Structures are given as C-alpha cells and as structure tokens.
mmCIF file of C-alpha atoms in Angstrom:
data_model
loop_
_atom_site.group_PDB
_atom_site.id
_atom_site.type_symbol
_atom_site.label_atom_id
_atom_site.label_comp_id
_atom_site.label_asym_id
_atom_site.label_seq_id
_atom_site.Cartn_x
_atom_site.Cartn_y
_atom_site.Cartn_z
ATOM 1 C CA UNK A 1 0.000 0.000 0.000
ATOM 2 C CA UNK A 2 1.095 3.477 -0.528
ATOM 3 C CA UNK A 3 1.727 5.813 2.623
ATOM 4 C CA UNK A 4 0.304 8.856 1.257
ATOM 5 C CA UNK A 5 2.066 11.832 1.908
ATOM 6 C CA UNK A 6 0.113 15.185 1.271
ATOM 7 C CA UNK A 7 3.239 17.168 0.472
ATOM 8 C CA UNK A 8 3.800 14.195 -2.676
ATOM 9 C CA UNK A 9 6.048 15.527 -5.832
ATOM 10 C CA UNK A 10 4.287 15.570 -8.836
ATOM 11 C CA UNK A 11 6.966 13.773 -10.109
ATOM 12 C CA UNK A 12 7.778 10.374 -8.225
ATOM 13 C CA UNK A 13 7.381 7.649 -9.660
ATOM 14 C CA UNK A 14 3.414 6.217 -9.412
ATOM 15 C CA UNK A 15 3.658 2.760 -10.024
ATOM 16 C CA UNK A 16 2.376 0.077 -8.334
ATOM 17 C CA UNK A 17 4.215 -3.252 -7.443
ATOM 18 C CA UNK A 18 2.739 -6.590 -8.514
ATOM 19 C CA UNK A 19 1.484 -7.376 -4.919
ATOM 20 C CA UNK A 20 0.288 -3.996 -4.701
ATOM 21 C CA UNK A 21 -1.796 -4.376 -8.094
ATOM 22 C CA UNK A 22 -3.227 -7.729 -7.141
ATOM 23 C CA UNK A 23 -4.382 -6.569 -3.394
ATOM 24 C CA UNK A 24 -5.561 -3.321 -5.138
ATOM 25 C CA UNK A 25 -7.550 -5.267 -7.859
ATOM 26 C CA UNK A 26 -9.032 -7.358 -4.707
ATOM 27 C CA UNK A 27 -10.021 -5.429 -2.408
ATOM 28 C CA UNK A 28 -11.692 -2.712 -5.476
ATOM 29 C CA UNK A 29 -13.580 -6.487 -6.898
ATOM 30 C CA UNK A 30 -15.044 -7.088 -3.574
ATOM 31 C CA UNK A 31 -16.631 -3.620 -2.851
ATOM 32 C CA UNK A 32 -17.669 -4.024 -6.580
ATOM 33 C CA UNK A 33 -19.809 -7.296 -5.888
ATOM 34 C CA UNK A 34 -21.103 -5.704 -2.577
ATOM 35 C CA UNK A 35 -22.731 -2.766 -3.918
ATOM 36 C CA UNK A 36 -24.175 -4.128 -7.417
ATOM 37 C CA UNK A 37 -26.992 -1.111 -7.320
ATOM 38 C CA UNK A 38 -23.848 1.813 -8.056
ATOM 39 C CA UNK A 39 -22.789 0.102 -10.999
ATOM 40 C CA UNK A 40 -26.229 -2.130 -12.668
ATOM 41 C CA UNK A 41 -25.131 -3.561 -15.921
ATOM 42 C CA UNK A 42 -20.958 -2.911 -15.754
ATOM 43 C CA UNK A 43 -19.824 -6.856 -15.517
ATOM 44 C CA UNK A 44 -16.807 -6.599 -13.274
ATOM 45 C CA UNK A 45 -13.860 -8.857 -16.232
ATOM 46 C CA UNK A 46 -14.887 -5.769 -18.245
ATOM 47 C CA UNK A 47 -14.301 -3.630 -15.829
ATOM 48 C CA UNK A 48 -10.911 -5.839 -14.361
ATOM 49 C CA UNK A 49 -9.492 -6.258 -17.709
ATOM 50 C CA UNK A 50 -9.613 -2.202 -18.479
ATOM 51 C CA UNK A 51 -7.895 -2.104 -14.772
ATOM 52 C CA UNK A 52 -5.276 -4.764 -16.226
ATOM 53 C CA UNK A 53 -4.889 -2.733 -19.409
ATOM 54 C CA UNK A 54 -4.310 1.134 -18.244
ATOM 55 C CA UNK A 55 -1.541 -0.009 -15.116
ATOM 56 C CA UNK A 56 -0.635 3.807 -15.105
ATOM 57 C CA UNK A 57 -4.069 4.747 -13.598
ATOM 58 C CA UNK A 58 -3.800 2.157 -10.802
ATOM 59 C CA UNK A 59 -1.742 4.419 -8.843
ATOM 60 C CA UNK A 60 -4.137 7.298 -8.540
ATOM 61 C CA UNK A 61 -6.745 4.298 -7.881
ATOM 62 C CA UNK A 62 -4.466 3.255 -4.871
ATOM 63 C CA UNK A 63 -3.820 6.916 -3.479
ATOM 64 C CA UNK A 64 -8.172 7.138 -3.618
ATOM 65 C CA UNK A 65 -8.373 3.948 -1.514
ATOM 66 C CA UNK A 66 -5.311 4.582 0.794
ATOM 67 C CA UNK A 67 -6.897 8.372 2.311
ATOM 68 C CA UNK A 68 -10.122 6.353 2.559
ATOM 69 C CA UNK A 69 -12.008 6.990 -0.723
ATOM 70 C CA UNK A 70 -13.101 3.484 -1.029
ATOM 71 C CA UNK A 71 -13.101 4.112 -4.593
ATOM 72 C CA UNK A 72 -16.231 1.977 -6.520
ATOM 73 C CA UNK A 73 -17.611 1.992 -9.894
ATOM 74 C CA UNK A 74 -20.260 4.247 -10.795
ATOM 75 C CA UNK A 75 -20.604 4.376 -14.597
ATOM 76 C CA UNK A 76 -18.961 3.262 -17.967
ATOM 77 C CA UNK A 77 -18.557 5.821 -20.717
ATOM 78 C CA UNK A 78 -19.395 3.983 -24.232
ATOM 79 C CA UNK A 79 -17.769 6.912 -26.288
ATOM 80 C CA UNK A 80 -14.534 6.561 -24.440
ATOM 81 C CA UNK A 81 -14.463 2.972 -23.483
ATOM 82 C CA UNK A 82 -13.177 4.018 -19.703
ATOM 83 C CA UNK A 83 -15.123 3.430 -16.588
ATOM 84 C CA UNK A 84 -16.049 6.179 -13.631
ATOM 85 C CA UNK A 85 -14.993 5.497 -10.606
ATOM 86 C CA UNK A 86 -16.203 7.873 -7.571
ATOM 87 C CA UNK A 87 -14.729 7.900 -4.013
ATOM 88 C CA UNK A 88 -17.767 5.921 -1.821
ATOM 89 C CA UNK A 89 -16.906 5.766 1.523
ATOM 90 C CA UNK A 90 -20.301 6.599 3.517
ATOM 91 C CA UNK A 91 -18.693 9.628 5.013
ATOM 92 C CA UNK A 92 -15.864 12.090 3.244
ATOM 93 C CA UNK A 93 -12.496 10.834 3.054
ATOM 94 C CA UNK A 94 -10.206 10.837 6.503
ATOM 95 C CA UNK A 95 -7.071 10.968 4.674
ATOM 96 C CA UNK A 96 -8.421 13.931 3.045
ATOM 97 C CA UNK A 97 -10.283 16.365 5.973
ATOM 98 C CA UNK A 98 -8.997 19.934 7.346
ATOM 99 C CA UNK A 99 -7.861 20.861 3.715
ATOM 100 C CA UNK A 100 -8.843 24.519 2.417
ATOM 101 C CA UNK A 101 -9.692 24.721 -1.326
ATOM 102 C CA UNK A 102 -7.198 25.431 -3.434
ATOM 103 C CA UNK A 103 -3.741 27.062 -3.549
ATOM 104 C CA UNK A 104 -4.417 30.368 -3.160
ATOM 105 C CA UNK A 105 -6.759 30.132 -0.405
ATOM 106 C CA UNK A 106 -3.892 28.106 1.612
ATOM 107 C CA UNK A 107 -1.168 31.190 0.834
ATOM 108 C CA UNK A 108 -4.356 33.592 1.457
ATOM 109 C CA UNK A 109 -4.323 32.164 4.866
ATOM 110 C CA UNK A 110 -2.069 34.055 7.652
ATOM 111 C CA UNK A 111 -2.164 31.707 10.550
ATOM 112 C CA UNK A 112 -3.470 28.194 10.982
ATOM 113 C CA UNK A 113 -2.649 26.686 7.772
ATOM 114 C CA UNK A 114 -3.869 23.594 6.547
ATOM 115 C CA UNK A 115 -1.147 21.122 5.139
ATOM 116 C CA UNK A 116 -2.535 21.037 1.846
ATOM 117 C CA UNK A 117 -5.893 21.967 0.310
ATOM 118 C CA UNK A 118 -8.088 20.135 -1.839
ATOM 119 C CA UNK A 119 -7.595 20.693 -5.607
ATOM 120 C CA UNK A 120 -3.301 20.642 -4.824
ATOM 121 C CA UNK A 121 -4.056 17.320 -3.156
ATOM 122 C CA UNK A 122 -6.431 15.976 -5.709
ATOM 123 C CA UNK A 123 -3.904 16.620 -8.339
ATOM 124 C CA UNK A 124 -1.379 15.236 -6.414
ATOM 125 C CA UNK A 125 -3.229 11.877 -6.005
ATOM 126 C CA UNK A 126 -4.362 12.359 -10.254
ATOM 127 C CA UNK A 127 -7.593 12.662 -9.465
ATOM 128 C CA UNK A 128 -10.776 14.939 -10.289
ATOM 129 C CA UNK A 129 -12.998 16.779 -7.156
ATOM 130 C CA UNK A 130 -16.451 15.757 -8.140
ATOM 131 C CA UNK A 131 -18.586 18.603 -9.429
ATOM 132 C CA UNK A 132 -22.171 19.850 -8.509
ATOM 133 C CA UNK A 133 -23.913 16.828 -10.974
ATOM 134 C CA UNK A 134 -21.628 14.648 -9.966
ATOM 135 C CA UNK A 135 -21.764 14.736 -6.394
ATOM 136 C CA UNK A 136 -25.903 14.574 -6.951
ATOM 137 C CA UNK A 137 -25.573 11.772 -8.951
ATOM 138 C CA UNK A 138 -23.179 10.029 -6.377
ATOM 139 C CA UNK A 139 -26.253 10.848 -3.763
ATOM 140 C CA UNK A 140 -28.429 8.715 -5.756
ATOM 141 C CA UNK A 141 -26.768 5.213 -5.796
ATOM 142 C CA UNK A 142 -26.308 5.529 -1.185
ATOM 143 C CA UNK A 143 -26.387 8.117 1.466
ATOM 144 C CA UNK A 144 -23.001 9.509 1.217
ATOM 145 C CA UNK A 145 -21.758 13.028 4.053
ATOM 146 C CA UNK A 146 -24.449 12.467 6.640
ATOM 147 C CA UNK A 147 -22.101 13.337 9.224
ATOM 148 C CA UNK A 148 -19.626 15.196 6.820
ATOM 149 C CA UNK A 149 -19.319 17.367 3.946
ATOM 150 C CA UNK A 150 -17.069 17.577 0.615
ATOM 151 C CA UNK A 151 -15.926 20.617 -1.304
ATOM 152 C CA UNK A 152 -17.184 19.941 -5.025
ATOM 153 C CA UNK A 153 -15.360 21.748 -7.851
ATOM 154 C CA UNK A 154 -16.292 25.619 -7.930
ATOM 155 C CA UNK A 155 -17.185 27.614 -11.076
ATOM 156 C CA UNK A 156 -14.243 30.298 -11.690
ATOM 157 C CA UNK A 157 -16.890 32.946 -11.053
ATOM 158 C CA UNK A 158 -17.432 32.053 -7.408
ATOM 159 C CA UNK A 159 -13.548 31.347 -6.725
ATOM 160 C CA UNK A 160 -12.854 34.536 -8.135
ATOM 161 C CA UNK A 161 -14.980 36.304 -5.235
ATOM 162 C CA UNK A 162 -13.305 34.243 -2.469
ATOM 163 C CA UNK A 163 -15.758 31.860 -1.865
ATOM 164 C CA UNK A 164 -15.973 27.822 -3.063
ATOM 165 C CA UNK A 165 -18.310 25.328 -3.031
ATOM 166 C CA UNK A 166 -19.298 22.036 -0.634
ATOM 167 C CA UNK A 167 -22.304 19.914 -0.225
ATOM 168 C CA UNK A 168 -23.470 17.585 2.490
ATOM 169 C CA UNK A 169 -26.500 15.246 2.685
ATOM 170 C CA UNK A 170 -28.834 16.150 5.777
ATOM 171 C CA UNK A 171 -32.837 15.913 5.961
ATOM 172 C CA UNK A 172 -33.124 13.251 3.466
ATOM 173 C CA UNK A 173 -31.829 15.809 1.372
ATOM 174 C CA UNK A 174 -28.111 16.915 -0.741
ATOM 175 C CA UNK A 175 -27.484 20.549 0.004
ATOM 176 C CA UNK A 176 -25.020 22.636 -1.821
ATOM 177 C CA UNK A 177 -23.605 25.667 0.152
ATOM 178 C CA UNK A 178 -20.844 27.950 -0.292
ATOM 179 C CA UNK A 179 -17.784 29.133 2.123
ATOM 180 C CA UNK A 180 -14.382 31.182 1.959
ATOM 181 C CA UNK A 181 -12.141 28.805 0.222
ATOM 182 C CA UNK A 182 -9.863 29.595 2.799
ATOM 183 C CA UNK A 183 -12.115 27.740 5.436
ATOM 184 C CA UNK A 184 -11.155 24.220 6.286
ATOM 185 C CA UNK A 185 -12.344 21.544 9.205
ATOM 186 C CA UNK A 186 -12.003 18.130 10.928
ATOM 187 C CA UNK A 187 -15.485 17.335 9.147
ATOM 188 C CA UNK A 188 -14.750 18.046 5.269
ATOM 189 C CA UNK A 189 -12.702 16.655 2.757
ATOM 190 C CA UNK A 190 -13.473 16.210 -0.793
ATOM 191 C CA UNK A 191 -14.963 12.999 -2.705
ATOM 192 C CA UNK A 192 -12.920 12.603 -6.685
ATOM 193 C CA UNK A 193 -13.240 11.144 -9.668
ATOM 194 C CA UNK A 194 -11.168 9.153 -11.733
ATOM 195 C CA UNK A 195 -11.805 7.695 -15.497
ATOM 196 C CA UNK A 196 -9.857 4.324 -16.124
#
C-alpha cells in the first residue's frame, strides 16, 4: 500500500508493485460485488481487464483507496471505453479532511494553515474533485456526508470572489452551500473522480 504523503512531488514515480496491483484489484472487486446497485449492468472482467490494461491509472486508484475513498464503480462511458470510478466511503475521506480549497486560499491564509488543500491534493493523487452533478448523482446510488461534507469543484466565477463550493446530505436531502475557500475543518474533505 502506498503511505500517502500530502506534500507528494508531482513527479515520483506512481507505479504500483505486482502485490500492490493484485491486493488493489481485490479489495476494489469485492466492494464491486457488494454494492451491485452503483454500478447495474458494468460486468466486473470488463471492468478488471480495463484495470489490467491502463496499469498507469492504478496508482491514482491506490492513493483514492489509501486516504479512505473506497473508490467503486459508478458508470462506464461507451464513447470513451473508460469506466467512472467515484470515491464511496459513507462519510468524506479521513485521509483527506482539514484541507482549504485550493492554492491560493492556503497562501491567502495568515495563521493556521492547513497542510494542503483540496484541488493541490487531488492533483497530487491524479484525481478529479467531483462537481455539482456529480456529487448529486453520487447521492443517488447511497447516502453519502451524513455526518460530513465535501468541497465539489467551484465555477471560476465564485472562486474569483473568495468563496468555493461544498455539499453535504442532511434531511433526506443533498445541500449545496458555499464558504471562503480559505475555510477548512475536521469534518470536510473532498470525494474525486477518476476515469480508467
């Protein structure tokens, strides 16, 4: 398994071992069989052999599971051939909490720094924050952040004005607010994406 660093260098090398691979492929197969309703119709050889076939995306699949993503299928895109996977854990990701948005909201910040923020980290791990329609989408196949909450991608116009987006699910319900980007706590993290 990895031990994730938040401070990573874009550049190390991201490849996985063969032990690594196999307890990777494993441990992804059996949350795949366990939650059949995220994923109706995806047969999981497809799914394994596309895994098998793209070993360079493994790594970022890894880095999702080892800050507790508990990375899952969610979709397969017939124009591209690659399948979605989202970060599922039933709460936001511990390896991933007390992280303000993005870059310049961590230099913005004069005291009480984070150690990394969200979209540095995401990057870092090659991965996506899920967006508004994503993160709704995720909401349907579970009840994902009832105790938690996830920043979500933010449209330039709002990160412009200092502010950024996160959503929770509370009240039977998936609410979408907004907060400085600078903001971080112990509850939020952020859920990503990642086509294979």
């Amino acid at each position: 398994m990895i031990n994730h660093n938040p401070q990573i260098e874009p550049a190390m090398a991201k490849e996985l071992s063969t032990e690594e691979r196999d307890e990777l492929i494993k441990v992804v197969k059996a949350r795949f069989e366990k939650n059949k309703q995220r994923h109706a119709g995806i047969d999981w050889a497809d799914v394994q052999a596309r895994l098998e076939a793209k070993p360079e995306k493994l790594w970022a699949l890894q880095a999702m599971e080892d800050t507790g993503g508990e990375p899952d299928v969610v979709a397969y895109d017939a124009s591209t051939g690659e399948y979605v996977f989202y970060d599922c854990s039933a709460e936001s990701p511990t390896g991933r909490r007390s992280l303000c948005y993005d870059h310049d909201a961590l230099e913005a910040r004069k005291d009480d720094k984070p150690d990394n923020s969200a979209v540095e980290m995401a990057a870092e791990l090659g991965i996506d924050l899920l967006t508004e329609a994503q993160y709704r989408e995720l909401q349907t196949l579970g009840q994902f952040d009832a105790k938690t909450s996830s920043w979500l991608q933010t449209p330039p116009a709002i990160r412009q004005l200092g502010g950024a987006l996160f959503a929770d699910f509370r009240y039977n319900t998936v609410f979408v607010y907004h907060n400085g980007a600078s903001s971080y706590y112990a509850a939020r993290a952020f859920r990503g994406s990642l086509r294979v």
